[in-house]
GROMACS .gro file of C-alpha atoms in nm:
model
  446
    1UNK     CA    1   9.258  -5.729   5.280
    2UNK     CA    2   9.510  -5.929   5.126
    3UNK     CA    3   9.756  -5.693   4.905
    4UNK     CA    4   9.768  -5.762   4.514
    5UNK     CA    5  10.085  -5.853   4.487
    6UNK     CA    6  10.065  -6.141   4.745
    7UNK     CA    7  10.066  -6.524   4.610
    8UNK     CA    8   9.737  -6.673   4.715
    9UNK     CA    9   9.838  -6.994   4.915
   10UNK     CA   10   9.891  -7.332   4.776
   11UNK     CA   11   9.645  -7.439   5.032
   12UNK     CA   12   9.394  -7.186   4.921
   13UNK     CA   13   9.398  -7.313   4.586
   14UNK     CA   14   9.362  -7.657   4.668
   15UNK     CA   15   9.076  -7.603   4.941
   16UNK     CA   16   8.901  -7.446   4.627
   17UNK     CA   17   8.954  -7.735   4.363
   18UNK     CA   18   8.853  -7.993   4.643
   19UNK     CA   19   8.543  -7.807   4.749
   20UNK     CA   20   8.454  -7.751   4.400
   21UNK     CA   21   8.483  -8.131   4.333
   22UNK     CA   22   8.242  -8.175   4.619
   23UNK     CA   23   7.994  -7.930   4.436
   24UNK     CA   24   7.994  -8.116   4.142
   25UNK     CA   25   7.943  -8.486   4.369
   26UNK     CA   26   7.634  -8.305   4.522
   27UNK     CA   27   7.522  -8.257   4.158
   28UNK     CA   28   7.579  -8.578   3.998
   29UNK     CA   29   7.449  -8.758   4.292
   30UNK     CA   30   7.108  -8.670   4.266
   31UNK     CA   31   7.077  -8.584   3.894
   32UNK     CA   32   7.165  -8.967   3.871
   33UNK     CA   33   6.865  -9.049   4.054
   34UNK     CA   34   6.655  -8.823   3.851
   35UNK     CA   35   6.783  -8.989   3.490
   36UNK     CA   36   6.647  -9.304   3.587
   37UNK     CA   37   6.323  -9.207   3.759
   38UNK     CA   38   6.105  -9.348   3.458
   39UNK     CA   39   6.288  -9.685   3.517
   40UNK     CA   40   6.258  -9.750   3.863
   41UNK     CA   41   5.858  -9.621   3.841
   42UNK     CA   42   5.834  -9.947   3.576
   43UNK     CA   43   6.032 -10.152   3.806
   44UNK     CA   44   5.817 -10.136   4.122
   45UNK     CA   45   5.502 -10.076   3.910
   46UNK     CA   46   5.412  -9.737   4.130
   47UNK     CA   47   5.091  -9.574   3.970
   48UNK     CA   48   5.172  -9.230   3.908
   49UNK     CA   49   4.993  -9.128   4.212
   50UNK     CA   50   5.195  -9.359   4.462
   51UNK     CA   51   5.544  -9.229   4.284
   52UNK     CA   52   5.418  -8.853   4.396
   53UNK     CA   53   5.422  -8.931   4.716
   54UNK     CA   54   5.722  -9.115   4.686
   55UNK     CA   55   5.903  -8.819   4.501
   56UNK     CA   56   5.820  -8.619   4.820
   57UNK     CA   57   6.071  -8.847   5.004
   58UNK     CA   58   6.394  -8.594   4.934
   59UNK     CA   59   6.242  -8.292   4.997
   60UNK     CA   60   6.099  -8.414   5.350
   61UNK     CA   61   6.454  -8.547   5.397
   62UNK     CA   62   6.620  -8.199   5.277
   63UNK     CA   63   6.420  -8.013   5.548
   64UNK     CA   64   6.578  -8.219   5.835
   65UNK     CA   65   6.906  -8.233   5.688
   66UNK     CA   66   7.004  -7.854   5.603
   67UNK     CA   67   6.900  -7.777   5.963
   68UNK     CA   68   7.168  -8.057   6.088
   69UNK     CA   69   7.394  -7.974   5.853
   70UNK     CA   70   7.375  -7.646   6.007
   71UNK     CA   71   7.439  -7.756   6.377
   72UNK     CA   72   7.721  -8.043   6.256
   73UNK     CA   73   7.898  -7.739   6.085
   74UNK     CA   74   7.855  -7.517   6.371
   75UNK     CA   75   8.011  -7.815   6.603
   76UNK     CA   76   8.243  -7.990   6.390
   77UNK     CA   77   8.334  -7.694   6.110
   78UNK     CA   78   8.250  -7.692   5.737
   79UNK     CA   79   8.625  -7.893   5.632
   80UNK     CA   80   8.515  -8.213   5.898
   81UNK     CA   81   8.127  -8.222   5.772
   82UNK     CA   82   8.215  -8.158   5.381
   83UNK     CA   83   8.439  -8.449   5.388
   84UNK     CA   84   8.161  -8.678   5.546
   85UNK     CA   85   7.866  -8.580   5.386
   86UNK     CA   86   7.906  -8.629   5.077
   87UNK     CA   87   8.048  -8.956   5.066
   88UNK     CA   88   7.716  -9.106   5.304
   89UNK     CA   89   7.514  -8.893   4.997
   90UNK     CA   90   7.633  -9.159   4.783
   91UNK     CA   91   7.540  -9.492   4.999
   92UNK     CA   92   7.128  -9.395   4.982
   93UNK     CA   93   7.206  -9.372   4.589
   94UNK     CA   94   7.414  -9.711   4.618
   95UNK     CA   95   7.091  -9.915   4.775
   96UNK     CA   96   6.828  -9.756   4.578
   97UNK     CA   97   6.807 -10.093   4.405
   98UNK     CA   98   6.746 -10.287   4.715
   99UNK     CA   99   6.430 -10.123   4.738
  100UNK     CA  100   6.140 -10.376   4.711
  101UNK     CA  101   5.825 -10.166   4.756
  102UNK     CA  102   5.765  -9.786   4.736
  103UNK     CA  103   5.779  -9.733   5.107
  104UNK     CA  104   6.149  -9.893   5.125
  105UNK     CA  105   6.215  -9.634   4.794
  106UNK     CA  106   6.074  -9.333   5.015
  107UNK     CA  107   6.279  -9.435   5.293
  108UNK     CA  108   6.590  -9.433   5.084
  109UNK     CA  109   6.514  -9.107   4.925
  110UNK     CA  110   6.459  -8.969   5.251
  111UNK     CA  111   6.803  -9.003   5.349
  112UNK     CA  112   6.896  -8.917   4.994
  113UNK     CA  113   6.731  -8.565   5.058
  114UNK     CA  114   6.857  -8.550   5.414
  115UNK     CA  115   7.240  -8.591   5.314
  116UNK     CA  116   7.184  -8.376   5.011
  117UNK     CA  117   7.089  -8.091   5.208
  118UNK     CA  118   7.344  -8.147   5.478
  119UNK     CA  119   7.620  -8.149   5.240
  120UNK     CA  120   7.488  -7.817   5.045
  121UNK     CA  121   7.506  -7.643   5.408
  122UNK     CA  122   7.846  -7.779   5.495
  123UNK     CA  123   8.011  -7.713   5.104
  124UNK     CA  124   7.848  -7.370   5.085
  125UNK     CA  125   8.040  -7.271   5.425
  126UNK     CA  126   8.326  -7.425   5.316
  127UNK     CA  127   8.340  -7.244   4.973
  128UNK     CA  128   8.230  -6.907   5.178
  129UNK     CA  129   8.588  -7.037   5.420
  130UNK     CA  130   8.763  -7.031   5.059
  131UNK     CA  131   8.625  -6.697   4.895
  132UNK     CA  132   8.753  -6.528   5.242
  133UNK     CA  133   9.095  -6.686   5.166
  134UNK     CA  134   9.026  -6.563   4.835
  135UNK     CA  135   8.936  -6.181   4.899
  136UNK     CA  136   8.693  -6.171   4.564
  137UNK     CA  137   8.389  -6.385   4.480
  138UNK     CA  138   8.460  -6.741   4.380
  139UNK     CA  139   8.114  -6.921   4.501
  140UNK     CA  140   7.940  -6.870   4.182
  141UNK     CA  141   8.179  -7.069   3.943
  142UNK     CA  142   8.157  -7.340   4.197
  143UNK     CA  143   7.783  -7.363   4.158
  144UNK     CA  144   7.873  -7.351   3.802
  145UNK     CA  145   8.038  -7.669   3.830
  146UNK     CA  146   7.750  -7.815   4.059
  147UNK     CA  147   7.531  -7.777   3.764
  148UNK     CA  148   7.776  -7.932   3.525
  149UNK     CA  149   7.798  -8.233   3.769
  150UNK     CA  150   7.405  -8.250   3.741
  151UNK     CA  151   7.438  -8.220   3.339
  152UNK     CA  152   7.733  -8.511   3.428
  153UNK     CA  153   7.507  -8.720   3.612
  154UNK     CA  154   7.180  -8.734   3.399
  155UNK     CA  155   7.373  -8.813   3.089
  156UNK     CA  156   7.535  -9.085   3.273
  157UNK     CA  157   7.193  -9.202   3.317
  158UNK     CA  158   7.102  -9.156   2.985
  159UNK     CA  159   7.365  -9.381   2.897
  160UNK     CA  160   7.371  -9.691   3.105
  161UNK     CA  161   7.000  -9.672   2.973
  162UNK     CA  162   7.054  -9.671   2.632
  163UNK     CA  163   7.338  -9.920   2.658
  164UNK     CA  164   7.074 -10.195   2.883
  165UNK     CA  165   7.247 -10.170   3.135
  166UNK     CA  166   7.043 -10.253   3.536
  167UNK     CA  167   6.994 -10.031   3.727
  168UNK     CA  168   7.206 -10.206   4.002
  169UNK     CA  169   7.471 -10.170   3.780
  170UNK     CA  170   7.443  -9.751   3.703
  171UNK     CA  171   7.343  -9.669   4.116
  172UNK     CA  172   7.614  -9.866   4.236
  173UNK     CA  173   7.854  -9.802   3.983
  174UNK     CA  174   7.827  -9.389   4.051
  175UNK     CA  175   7.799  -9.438   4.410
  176UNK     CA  176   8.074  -9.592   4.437
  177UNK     CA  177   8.297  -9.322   4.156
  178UNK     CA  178   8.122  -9.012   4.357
  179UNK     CA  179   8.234  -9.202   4.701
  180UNK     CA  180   8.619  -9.198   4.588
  181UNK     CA  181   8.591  -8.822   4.447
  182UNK     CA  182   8.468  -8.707   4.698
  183UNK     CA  183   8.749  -8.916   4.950
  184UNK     CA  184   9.008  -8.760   4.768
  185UNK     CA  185   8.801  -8.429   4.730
  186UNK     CA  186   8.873  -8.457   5.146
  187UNK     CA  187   9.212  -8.444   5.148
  188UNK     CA  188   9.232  -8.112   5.052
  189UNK     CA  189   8.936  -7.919   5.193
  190UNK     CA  190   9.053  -7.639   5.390
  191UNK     CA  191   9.066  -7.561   5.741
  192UNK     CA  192   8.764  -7.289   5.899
  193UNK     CA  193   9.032  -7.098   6.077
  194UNK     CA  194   9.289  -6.887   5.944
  195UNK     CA  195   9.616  -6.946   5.882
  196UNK     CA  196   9.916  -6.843   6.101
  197UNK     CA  197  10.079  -6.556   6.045
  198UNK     CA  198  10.422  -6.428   6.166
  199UNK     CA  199  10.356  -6.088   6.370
  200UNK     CA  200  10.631  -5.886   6.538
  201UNK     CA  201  10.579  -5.756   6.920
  202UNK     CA  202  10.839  -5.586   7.097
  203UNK     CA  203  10.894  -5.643   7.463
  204UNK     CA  204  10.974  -5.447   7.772
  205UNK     CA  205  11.350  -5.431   7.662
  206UNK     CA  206  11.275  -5.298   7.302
  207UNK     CA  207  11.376  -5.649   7.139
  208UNK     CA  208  11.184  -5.764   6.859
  209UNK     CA  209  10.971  -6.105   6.952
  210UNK     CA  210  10.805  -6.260   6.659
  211UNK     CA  211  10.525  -6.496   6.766
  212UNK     CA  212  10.306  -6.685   6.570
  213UNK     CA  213   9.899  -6.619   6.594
  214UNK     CA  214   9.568  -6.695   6.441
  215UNK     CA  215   9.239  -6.631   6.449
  216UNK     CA  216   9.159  -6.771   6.730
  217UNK     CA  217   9.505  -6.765   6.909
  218UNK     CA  218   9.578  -6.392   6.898
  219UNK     CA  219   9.258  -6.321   7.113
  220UNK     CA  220   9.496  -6.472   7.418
  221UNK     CA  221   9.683  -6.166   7.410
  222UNK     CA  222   9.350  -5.974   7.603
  223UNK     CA  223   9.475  -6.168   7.902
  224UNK     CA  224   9.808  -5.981   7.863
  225UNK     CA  225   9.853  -5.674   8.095
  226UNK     CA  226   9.970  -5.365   7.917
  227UNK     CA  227   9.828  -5.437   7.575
  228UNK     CA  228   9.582  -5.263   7.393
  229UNK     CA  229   9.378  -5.578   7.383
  230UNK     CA  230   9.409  -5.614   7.782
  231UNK     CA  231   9.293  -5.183   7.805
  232UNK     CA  232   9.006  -5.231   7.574
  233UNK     CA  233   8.896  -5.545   7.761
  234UNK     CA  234   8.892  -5.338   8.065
  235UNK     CA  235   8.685  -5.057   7.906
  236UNK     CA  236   8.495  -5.289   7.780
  237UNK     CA  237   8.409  -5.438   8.125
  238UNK     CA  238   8.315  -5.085   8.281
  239UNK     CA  239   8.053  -5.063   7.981
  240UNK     CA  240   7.912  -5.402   8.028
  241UNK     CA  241   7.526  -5.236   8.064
  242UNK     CA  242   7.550  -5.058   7.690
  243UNK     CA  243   7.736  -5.406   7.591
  244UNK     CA  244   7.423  -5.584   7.667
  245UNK     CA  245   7.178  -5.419   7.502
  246UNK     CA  246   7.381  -5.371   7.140
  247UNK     CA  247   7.416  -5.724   7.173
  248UNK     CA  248   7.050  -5.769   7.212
  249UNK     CA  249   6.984  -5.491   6.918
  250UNK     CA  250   7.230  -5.687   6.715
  251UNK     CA  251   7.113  -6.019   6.797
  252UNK     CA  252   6.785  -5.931   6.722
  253UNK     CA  253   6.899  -5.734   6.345
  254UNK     CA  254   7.105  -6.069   6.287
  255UNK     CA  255   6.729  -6.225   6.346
  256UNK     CA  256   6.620  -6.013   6.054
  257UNK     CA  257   6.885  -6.072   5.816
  258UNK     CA  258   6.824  -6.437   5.857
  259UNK     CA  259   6.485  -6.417   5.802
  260UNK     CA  260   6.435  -6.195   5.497
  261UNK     CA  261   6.737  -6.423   5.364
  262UNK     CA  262   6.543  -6.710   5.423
  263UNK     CA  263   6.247  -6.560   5.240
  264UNK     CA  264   6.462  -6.477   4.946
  265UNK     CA  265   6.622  -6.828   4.959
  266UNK     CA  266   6.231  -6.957   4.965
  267UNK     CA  267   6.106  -6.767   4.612
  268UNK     CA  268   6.437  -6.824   4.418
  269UNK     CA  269   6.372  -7.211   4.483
  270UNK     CA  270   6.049  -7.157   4.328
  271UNK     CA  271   6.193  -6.990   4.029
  272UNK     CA  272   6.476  -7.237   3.975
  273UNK     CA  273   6.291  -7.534   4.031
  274UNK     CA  274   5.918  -7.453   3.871
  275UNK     CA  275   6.084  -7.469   3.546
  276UNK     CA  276   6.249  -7.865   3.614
  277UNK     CA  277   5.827  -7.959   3.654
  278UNK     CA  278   5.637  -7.698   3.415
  279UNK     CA  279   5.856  -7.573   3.142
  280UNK     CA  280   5.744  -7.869   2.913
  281UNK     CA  281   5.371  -7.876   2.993
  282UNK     CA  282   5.369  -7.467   2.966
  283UNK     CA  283   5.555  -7.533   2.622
  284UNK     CA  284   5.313  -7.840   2.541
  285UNK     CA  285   5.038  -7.561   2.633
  286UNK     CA  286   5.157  -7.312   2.395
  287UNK     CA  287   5.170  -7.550   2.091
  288UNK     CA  288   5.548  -7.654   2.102
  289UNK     CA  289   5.616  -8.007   1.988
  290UNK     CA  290   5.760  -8.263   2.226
  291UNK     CA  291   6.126  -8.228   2.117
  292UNK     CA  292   6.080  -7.802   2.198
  293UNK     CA  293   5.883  -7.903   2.516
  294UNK     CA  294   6.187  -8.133   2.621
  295UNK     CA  295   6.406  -7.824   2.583
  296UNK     CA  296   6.240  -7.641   2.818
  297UNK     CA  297   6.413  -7.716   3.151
  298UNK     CA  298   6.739  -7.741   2.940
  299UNK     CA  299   6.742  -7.421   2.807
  300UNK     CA  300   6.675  -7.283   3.166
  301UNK     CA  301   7.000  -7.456   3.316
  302UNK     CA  302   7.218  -7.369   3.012
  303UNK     CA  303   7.132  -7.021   3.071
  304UNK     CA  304   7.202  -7.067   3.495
  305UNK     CA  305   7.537  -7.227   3.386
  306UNK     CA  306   7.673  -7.002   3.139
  307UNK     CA  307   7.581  -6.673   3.402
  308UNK     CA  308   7.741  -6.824   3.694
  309UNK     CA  309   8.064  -6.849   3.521
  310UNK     CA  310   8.047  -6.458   3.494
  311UNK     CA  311   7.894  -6.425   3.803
  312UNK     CA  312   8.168  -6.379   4.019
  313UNK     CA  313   8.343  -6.164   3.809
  314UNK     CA  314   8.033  -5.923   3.799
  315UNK     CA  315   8.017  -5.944   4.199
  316UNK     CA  316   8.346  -5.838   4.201
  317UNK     CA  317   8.272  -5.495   3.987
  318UNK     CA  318   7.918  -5.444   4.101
  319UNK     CA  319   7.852  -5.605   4.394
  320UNK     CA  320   7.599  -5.856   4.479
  321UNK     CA  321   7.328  -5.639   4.561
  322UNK     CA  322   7.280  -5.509   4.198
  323UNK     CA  323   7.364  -5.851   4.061
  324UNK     CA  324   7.087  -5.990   4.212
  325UNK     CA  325   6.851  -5.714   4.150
  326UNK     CA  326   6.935  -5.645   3.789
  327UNK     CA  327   6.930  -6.059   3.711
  328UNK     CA  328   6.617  -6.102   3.895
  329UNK     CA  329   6.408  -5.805   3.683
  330UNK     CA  330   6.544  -5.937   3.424
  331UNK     CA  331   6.414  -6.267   3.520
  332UNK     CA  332   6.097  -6.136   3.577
  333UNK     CA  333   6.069  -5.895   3.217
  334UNK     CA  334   6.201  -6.244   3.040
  335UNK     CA  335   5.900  -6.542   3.206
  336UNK     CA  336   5.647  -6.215   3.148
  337UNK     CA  337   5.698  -6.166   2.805
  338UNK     CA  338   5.690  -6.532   2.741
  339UNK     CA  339   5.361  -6.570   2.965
  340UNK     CA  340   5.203  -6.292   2.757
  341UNK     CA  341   5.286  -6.372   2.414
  342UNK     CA  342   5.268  -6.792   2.435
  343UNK     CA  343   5.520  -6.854   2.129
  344UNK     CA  344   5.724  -7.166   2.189
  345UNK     CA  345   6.040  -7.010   2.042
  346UNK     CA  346   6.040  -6.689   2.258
  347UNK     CA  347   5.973  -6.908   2.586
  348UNK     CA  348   6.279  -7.107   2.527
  349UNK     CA  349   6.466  -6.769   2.486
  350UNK     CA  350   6.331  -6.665   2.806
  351UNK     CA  351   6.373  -6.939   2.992
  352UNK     CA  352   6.748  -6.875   2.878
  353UNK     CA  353   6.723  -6.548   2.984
  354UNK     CA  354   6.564  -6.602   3.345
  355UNK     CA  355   6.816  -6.891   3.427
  356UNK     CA  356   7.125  -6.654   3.369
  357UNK     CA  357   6.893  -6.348   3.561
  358UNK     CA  358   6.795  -6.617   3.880
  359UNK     CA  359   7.139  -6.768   3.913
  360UNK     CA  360   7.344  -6.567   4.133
  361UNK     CA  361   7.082  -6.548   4.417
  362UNK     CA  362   7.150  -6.882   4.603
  363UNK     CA  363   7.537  -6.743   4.604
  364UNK     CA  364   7.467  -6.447   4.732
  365UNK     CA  365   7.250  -6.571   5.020
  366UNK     CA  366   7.469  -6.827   5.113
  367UNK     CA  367   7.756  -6.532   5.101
  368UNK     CA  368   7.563  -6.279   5.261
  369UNK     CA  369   7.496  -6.571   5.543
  370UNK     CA  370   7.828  -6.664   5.601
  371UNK     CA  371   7.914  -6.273   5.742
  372UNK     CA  372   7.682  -6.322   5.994
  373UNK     CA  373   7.790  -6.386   6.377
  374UNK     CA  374   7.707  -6.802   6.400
  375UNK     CA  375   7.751  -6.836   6.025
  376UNK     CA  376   7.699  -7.220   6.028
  377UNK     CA  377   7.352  -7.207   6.223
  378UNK     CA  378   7.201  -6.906   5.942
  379UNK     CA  379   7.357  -7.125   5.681
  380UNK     CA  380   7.142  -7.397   5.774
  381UNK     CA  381   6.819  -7.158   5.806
  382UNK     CA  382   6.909  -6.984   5.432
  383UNK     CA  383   6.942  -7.394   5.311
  384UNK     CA  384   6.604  -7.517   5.477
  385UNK     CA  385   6.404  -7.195   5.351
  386UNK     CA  386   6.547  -7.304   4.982
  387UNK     CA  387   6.414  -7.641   5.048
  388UNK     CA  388   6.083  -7.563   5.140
  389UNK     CA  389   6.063  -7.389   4.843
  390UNK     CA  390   6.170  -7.646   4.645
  391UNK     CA  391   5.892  -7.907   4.822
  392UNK     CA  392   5.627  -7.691   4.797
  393UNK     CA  393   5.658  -7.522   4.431
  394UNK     CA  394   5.521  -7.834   4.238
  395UNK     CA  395   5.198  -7.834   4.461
  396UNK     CA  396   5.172  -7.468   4.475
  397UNK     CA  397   5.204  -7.378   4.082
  398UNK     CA  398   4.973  -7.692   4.032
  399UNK     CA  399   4.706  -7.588   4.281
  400UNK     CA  400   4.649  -7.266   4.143
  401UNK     CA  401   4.660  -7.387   3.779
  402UNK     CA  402   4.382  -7.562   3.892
  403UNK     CA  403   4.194  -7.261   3.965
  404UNK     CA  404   4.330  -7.012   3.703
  405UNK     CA  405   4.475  -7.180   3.437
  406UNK     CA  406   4.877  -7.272   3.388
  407UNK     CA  407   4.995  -6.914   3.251
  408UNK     CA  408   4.857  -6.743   3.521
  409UNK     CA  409   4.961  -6.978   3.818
  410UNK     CA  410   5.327  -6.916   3.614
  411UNK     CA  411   5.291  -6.530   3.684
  412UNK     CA  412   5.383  -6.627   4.037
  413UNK     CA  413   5.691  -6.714   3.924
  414UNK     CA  414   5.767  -6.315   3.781
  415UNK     CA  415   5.606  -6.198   4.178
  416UNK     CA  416   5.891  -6.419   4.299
  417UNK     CA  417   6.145  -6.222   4.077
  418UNK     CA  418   6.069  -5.871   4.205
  419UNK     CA  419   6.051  -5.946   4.533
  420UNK     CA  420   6.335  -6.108   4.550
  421UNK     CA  421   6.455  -5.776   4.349
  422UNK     CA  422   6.334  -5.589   4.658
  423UNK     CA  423   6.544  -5.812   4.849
  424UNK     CA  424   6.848  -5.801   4.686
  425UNK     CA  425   7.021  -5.488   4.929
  426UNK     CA  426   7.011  -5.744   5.254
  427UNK     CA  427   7.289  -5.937   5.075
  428UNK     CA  428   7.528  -5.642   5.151
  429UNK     CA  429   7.418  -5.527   5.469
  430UNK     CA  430   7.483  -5.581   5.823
  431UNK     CA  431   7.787  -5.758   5.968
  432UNK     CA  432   8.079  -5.624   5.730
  433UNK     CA  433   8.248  -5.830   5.456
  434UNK     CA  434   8.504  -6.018   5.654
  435UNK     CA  435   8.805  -6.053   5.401
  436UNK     CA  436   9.082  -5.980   5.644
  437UNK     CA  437   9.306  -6.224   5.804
  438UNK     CA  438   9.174  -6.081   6.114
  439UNK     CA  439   8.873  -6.163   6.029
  440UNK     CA  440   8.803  -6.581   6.085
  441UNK     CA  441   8.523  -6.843   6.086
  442UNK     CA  442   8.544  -6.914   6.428
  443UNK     CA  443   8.183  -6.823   6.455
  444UNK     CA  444   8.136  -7.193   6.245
  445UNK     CA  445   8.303  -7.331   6.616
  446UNK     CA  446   8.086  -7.173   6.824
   0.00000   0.00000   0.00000
């Protein structure tokens, strides 16, 4: 691990700001298309129906795109796709206004969902690339700043609205902003291998030879004769039988990891995103009025926002594995209390409460994923279980409100919490945190 006393690297810093800067693109880009939802419905005159299925267009997309993103960042590394993606996120957002019908809309937003997905794959490896460089826990802040790109994006929305302004003029206007940002965001993204380093080797004649080596580059020296590289290779080839089968036991415990990851991805996408759909009709059902009902989802993200700017400081003291599991009971003691009592005031306070407790779960995953051997490919897994979650949870919560009433469908919500509790101790287990130089992302190269 890096010592205390040793200056971070310009190039370390700047890889952070610019992949930050791409966090908060991927926010505005789609929160822009949210704001003016309402407006394009009127527009194309889509029954409410026919805009349902349209809606669905992004979340169909998102499935297709985290698992390329995966593969693209596993092929071309997390710097090369995270400069890419998110500036073709911002062309589907640019021709939204072309669209004549709802099919051409659903084909846009399609792509919208696909390149939103493959650019939160390629900027969460790239920010996992930057908290190695890092040695403590920087990921949360930057989903901080996703959500204050979202905040950025609706009220941009907001405003072209209130000022008259066509919709041609707000899609292609913040295309083409979020385009250049995230140009310039490019130019300082930083590389997936580590940097080189100086190391001193002494020769056959006792004379000091420094070389330079990375990653990557310093495994050459197993082809040298003599070193301890080359001797453990050799060992390593007389033991080729018990070689094989821990790489089978570990292949199949990195199987696992993915999966229960995955699954914990899955339920906190339900409990971020129920409250974007159901906050105001749970608060409408309790007897708030509609400026309290309106609140709802805001109060949710202000509380997600203010803990992520903590978050990493926490991680850094506690580790991620309590993090998660103290946030997520508290989560679930916050949405049950205001399921069981039904006062409008207390609700908003929970929802405070159980977007500060939920927040640090997508961080974690996405950390926990990146320590894994073929980081980019589980990356893309953790990213497609999150949107699943997020195309399913409207129909879910709705179906079974259907059955058993709103506050009870809700209470799946507070299930999703303490599971995901359960969950929480996979986010520090097996491959070890890889915060050494030693330690690289060639795995994101194949």
């Amino acid at each position: 691990m890096r010592d205390e006393g040793c200056q971070l690297p310009a190039t370390a810093r700047r890889a952070r700001v610019a992949v930050t800067a791409v966090f908060f693109v991927h926010g505005a880009v789609f929160a822009s298309w949210a704001a003016r939802v309402p407006a394009v419905q009127t527009e194309l005159r889509l029954s409410d129906g026919l805009l349902g299925l349209v809606l669905a267009g992004p979340g169909v997309g998102a499935l297709v795109g985290s698992q390329a993103g995966g593969l693209m960042v596993r092929r071309l590394g997390s710097r090369a796709v995270s400069a890419m993606a998110p500036v073709a996120l911002s062309v589907p957002l640019g021709l939204i206004p072309t669209a004549h019908s709802a099919w051409t809309l659903m084909g846009l937003l399609v792509l919208l969902g696909a390149a939103d997905a493959c650019t939160s794959v390629a900027m969460n490896a790239q920010a996992v690339v930057v908290q190695r460089r890092y040695g403590r826990a920087v990921l949360n802040s930057m989903h901080a700043i996703r959500s204050a790109g979202a905040v950025t994006g609706g009220l941009a929305g907001v405003a072209t609205a209130a000022r008259g302004l066509t919709l041609t003029t707000q899609f292609v206007v913040m295309a083409v902003v979020l385009a250049m940002v995230s140009a310039v965001a490019a130019c300082g993204l930083g590389s997936d291998r580590e940097p080189a380093q100086r190391v001193q080797r002494t020769d056959r004649t006792g004379q000091a030879d420094w070389t330079t080596t990375t990653g990557t580059k310093a495994e050459a020296d197993t082809a040298r004769p003599g070193t301890p590289r080359a001797r453990a290779r050799t060992e390593d080839e007389h033991s080729s039988d018990v070689g094989r089968r821990d790489a089978t036991r570990q292949g199949a415990n990195r199987r696992m990891i993915v999966m229960l990851l995955a699954l914990m991805t899955f339920l906190a996408a339900l409990v971020e995103d129920a409250p974007a759909s159901w906050s105001g009709v749970y608060l409408r059902h309790v007897g708030a009025d509609t400026a309290t009902a309106a609140a709802g989802y805001a109060a949710f993200s202000a509380g997600s926002v203010l803990a992520r700017l903590f978050n990493d400081w926490l991680v850094d003291r506690i580790g991620w594995d309590r993090l998660i599991r103290v946030g997520t009971l508290c989560c679930a003691a916050a949405l049950t209390g205001a399921l069981l009592l039904g006062q409008p005031g207390i609700t908003l306070a929970a929802f405070v409460v159980a977007g500060a407790g939920i927040s640090a779960v997508f961080p974690g995953a996405f950390t926990a994923a990146g320590r894994l051997p073929n980081a980019a490919v589980a990356m893309g897994q953790v990213g497609f279980a999150g949107n699943l979650g997020w195309l399913l949870v409207s129909p879910i919560i709705g179906g079974l409100a259907t059955f058993v009433g709103l506050p009870t469908a809700l209470g799946l919500l507070v299930v999703a919490a303490v599971v995901i509790a359960g969950l929480a101790p996979i986010t520090s287990s097996g491959a070890p945190a890889r915060t050494d130089t030693e330690q690289t992302t060639q795995e994101m190269h194949g």
